[in-house]
Tab-separated table of N, CA and C in Angstrom:
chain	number	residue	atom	x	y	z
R	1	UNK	N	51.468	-15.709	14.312
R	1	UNK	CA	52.414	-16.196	15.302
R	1	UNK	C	51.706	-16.988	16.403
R	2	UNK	N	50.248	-16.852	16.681
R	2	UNK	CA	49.703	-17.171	17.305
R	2	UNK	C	49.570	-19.034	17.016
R	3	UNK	N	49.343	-19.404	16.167
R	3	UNK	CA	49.123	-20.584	15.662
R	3	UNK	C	50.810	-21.180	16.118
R	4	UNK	N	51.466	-20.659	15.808
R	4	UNK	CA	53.076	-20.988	15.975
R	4	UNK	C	53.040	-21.283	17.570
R	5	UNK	N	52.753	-20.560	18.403
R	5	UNK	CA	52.403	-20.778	19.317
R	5	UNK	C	51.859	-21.756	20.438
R	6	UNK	N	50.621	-21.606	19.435
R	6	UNK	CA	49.633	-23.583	20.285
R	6	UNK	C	50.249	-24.084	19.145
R	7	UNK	N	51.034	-24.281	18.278
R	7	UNK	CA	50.946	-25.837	17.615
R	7	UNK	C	51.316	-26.991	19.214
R	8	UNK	N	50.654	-28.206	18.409
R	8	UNK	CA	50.368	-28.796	19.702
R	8	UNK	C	51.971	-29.494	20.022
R	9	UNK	N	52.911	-29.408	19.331
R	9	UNK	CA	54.215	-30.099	19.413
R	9	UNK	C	54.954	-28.931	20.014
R	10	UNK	N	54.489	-27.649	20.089
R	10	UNK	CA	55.160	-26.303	21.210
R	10	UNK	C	55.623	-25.797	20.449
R	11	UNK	N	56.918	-25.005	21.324
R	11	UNK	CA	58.021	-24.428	20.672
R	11	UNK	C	58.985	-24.054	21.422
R	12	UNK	N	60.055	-24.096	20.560
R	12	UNK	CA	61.666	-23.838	21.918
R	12	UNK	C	61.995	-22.454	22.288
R	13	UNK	N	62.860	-22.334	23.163
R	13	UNK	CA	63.292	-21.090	23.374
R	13	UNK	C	63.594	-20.239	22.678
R	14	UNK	N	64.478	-20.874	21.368
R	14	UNK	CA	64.870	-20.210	20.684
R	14	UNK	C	64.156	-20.009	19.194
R	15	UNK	N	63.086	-19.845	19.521
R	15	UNK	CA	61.588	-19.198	18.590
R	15	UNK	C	61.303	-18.112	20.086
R	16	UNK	N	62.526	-17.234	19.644
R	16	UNK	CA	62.047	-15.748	20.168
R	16	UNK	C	61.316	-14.598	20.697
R	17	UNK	N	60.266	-14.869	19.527
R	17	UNK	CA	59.086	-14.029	19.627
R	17	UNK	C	58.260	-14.872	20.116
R	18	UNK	N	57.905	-15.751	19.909
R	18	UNK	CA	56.635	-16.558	20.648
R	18	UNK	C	57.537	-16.741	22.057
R	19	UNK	N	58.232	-17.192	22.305
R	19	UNK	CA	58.920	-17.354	23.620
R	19	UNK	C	58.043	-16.301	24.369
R	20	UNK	N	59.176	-15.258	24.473
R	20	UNK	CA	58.813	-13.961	25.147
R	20	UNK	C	57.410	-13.500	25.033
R	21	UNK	N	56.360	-13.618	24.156
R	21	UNK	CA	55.055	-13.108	23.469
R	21	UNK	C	54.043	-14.004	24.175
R	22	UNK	N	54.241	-15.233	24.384
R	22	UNK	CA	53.151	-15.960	24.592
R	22	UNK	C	53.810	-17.031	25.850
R	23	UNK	N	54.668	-16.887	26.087
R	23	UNK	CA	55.264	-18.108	27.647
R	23	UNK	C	55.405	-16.454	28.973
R	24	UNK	N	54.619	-16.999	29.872
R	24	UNK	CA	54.060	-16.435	30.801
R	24	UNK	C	55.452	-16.002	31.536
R	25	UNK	N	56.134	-14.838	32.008
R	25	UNK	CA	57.092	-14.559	33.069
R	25	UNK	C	57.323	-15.901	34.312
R	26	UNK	N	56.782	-16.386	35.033
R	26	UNK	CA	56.955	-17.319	35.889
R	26	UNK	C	57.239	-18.953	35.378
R	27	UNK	N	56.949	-18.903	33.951
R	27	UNK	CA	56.962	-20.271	33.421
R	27	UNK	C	58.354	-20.029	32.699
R	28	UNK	N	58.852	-19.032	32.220
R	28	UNK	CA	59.863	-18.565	31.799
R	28	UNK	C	61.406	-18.745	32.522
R	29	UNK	N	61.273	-18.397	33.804
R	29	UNK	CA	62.010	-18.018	34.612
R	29	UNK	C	62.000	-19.528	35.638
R	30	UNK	N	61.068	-20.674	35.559
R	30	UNK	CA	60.693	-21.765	35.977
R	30	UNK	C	62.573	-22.554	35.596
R	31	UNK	N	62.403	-23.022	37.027
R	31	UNK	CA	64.071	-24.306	36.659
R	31	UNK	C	64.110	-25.623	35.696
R	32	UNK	N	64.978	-25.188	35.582
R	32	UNK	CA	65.383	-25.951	34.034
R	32	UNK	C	65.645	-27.596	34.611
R	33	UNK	N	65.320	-28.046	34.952
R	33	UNK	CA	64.933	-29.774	35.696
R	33	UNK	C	65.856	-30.690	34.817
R	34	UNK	N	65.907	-30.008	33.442
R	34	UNK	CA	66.279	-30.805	32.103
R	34	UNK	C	66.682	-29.930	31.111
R	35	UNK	N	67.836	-30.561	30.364
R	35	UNK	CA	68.073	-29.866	29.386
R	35	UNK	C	67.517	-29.748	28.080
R	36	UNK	N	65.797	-30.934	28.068
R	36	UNK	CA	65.140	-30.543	26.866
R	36	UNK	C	64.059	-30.985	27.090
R	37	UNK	N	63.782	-29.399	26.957
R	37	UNK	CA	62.420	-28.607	27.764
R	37	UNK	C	61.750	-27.407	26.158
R	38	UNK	N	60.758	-27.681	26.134
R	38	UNK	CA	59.788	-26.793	25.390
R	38	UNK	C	58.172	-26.567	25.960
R	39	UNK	N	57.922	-25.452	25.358
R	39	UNK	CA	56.983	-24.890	25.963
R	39	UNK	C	55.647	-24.849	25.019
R	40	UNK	N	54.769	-24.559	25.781
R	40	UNK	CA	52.983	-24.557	25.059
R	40	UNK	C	52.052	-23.588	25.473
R	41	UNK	N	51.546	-23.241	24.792
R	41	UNK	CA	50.340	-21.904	24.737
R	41	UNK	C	49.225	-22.561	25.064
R	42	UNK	N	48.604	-22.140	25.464
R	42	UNK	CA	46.851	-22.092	24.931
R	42	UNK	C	45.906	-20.965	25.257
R	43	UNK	N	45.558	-20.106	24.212
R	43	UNK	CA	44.737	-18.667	24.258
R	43	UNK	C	43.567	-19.176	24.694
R	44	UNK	N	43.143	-17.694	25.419
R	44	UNK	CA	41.693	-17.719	26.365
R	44	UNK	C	40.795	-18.129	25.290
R	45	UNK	N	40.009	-18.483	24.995
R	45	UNK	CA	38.398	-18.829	24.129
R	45	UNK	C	37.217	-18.877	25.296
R	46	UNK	N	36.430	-18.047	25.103
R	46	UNK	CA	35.428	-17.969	26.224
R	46	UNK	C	35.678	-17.869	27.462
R	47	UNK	N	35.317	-18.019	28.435
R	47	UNK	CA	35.748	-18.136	29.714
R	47	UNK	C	36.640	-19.537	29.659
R	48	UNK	N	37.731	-19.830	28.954
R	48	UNK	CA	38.230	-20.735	28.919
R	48	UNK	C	39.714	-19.648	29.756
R	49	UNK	N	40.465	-19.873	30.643
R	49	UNK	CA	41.894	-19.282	30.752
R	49	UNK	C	43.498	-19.430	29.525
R	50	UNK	N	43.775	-18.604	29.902
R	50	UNK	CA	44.957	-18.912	29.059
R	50	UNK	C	45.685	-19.910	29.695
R	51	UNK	N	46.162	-20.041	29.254
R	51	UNK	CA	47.459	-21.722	29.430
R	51	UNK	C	49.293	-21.337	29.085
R	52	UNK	N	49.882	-21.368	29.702
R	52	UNK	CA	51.368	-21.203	29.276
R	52	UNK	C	52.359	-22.507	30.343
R	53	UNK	N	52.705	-23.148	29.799
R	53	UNK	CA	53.294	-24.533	30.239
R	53	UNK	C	54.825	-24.289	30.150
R	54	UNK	N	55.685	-25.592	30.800
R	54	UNK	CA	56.867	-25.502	30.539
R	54	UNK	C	56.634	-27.349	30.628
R	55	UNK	N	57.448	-27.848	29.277
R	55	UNK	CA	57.471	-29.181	29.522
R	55	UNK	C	58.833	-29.853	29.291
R	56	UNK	N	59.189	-30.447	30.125
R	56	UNK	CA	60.355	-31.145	30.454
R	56	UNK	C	60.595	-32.605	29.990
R	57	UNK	N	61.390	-33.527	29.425
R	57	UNK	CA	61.256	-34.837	29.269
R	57	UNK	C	61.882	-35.389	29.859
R	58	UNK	N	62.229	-36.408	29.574
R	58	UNK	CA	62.555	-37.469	31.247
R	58	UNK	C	61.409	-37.716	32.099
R	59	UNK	N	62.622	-38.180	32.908
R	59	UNK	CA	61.848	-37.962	34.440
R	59	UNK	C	62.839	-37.429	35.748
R	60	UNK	N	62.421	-36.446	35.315
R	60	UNK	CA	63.141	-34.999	36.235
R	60	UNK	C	62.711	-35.163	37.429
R	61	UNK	N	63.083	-34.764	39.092
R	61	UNK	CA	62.486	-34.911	39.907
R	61	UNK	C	61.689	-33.370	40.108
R	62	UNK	N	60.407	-33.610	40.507
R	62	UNK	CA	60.137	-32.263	40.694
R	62	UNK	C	60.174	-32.003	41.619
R	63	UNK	N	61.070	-31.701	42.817
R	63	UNK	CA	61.235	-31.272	43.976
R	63	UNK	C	61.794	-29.816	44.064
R	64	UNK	N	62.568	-29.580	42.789
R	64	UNK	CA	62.964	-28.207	42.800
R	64	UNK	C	62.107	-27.204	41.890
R	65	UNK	N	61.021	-27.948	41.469
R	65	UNK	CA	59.932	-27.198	40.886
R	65	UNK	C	58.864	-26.796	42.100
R	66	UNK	N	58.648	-27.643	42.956
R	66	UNK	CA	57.839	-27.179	44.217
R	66	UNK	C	58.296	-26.753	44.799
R	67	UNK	N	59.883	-26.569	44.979
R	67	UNK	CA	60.369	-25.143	45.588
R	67	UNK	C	60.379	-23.974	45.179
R	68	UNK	N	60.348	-24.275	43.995
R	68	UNK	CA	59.987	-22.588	43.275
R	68	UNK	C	58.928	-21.970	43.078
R	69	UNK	N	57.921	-23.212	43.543
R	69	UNK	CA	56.411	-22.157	43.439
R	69	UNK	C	55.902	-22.073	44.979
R	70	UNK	N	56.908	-22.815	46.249
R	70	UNK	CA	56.887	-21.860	47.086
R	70	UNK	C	57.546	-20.599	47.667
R	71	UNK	N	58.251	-20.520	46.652
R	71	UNK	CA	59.253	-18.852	46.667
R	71	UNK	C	58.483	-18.100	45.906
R	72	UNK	N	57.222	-18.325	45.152
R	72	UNK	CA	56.482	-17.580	44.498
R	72	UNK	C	55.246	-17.544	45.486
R	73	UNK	N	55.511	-17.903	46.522
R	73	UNK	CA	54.298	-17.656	47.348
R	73	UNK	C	53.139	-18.910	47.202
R	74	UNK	N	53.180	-19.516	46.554
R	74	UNK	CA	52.008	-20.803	46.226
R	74	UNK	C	51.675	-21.851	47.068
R	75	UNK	N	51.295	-22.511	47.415
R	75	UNK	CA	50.920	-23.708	48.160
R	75	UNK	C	49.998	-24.832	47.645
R	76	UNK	N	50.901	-26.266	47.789
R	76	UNK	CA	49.695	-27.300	47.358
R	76	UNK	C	48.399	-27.218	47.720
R	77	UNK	N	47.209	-27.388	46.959
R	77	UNK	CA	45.696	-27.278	47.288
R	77	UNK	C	45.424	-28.515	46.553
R	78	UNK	N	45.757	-29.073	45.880
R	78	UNK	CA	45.207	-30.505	45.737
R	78	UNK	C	45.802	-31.750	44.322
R	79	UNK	N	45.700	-32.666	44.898
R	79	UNK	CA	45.914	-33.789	43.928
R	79	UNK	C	45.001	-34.671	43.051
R	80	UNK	N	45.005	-34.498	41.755
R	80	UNK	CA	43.777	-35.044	41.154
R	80	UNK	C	44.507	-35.609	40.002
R	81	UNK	N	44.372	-37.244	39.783
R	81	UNK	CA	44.821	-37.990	39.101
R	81	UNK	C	46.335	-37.517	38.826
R	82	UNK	N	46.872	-37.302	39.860
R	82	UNK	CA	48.571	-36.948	40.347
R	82	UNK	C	48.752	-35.789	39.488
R	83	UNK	N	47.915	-34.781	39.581
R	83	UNK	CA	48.443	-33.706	39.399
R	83	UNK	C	48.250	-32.541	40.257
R	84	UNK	N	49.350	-31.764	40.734
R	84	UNK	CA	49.306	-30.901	41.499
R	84	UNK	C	48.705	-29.499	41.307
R	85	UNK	N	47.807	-29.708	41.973
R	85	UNK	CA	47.251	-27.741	41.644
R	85	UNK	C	47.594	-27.261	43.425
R	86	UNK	N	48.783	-25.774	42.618
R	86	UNK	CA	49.368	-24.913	43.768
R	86	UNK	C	48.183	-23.124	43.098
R	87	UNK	N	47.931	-23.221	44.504
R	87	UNK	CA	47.053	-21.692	45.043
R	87	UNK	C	48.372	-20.959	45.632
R	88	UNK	N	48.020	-19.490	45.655
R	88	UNK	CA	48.079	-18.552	46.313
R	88	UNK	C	47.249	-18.461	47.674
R	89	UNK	N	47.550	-18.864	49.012
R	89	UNK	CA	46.663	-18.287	49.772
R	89	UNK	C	45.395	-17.461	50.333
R	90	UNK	N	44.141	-18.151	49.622
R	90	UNK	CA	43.063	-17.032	49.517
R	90	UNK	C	43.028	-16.275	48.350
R	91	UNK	N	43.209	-17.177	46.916
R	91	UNK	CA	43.469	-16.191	46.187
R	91	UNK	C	43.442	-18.035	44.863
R	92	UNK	N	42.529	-18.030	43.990
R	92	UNK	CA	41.892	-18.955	43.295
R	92	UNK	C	42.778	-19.157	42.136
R	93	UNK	N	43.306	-17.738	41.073
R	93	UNK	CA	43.840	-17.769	40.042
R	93	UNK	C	44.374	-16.651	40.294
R	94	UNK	N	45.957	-16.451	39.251
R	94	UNK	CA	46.283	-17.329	38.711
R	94	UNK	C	46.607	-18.774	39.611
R	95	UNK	N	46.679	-19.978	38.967
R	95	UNK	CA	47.214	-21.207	40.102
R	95	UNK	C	48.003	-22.032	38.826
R	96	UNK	N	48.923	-22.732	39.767
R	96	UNK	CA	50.029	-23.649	38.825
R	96	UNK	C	49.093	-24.938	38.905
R	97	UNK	N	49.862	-25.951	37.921
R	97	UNK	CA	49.355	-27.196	37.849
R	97	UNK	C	51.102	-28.116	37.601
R	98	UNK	N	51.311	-29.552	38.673
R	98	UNK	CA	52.622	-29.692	38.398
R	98	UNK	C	52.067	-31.656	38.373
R	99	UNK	N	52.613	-31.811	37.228
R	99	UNK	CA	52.592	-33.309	37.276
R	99	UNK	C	53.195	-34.188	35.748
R	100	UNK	N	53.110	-35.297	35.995
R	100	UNK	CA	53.418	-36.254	34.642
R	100	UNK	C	52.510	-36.768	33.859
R	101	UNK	N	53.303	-36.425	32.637
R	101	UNK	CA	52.660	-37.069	31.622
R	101	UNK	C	53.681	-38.999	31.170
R	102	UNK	N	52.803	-39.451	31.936
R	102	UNK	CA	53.751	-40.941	31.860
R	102	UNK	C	53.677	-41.538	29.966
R	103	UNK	N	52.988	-40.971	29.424
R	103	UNK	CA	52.670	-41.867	28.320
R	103	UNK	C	53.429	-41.123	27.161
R	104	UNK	N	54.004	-39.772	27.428
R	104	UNK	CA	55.037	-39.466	26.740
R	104	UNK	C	55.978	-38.963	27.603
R	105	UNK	N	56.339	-39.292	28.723
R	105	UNK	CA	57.426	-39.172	29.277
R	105	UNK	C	57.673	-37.839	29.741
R	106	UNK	N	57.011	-37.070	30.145
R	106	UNK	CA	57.825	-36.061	30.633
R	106	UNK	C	57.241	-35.547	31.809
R	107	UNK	N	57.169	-34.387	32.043
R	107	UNK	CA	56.952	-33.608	33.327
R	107	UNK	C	56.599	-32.222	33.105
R	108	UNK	N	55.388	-31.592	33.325
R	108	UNK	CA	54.640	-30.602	33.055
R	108	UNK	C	54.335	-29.430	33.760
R	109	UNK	N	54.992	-28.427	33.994
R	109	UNK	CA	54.254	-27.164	35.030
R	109	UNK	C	53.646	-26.341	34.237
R	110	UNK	N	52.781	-25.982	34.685
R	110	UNK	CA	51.335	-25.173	33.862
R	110	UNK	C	51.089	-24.051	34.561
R	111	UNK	N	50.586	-22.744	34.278
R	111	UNK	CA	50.135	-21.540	35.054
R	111	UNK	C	48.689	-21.171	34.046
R	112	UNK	N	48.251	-21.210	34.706
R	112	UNK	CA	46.602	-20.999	34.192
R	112	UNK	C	46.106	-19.609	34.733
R	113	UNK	N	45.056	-19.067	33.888
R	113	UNK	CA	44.489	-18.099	35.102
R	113	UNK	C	44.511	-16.843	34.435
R	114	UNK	N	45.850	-16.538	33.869
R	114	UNK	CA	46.533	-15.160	34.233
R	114	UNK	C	45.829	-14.575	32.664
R	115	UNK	N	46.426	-12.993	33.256
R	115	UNK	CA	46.110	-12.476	31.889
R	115	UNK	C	47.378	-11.873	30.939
C-alpha cells in the first residue's frame, strides 16, 4: 500500500486506506481551495522527513490556506523561490511548506517533519 501511496501521480480521497494511513491529520482536515485536489506521500529514508501534501489544481487563492495554518498556530519564516515555509514559534519541525507549482498548474501545501 505503501507504493500506492508515493506513486508520483498521488491518490484521491477516495483510496481509503492510504488516505487515512499515510495523509497526515492537518493536511487532511486542510481547506478544500478546489474541488480537485489529491494528495502525496513521501516515507522517511534516512534522515530524510516524511512528506504528506495536499495538491490542488487551478489557481486557487491561497489566502484561506494561510489562515489555516495560522489557527494551527504557524507563522511565515520564509520565502524561497516563492515558496512558503510556516514554523511554529521556536519550534523547527514539524513546518508547512505553501506555494505553486506553475508548470503544472496547481497549488501545493506540504507538512514535513512529523512522525
Amino acid at each position: 500500500m505503501q507504493r500506492v501511496a508515493e506513486k508520483r501521480s498521488g491518490f484521491q480521497k477516495s483510496n481509503l486506506w492510504a488516505y487515512y494511513f499515510y495523509t497526515d491529520a492537518d493536511i487532511r482536515n486542510a481547506p478544500r481551495v478546489t474541488d480537485d485536489v489529491y494528495f502525496l506521500f513521501q516515507a522517511q529514508d534516512g534522515g530524510k522527513p516524511q512528506i504528506s501534501s495536499i495538491v490542488y489544481s487551478g489557481h486557487p487563492d491561497p489566502a484561506l490556506l494561510r489562515k489555516y495554518l495560522q489557527t494551527l498556530g504557524y507563522r511565515p519564516v520564509s520565502i524561497v523561490d516563492g515558496e512558503e515555509r510556516w514554523e511554529k514559534p521556536g519550534v523547527v519541525t514539524p513546518a508547512f511548506y505553501l506555494g505553486r507549482d506553475e508548470t503544472n498548474n496547481h497549488l501545493v501545501l506540504s507538512k514535513t517533519g512529523y512522525r
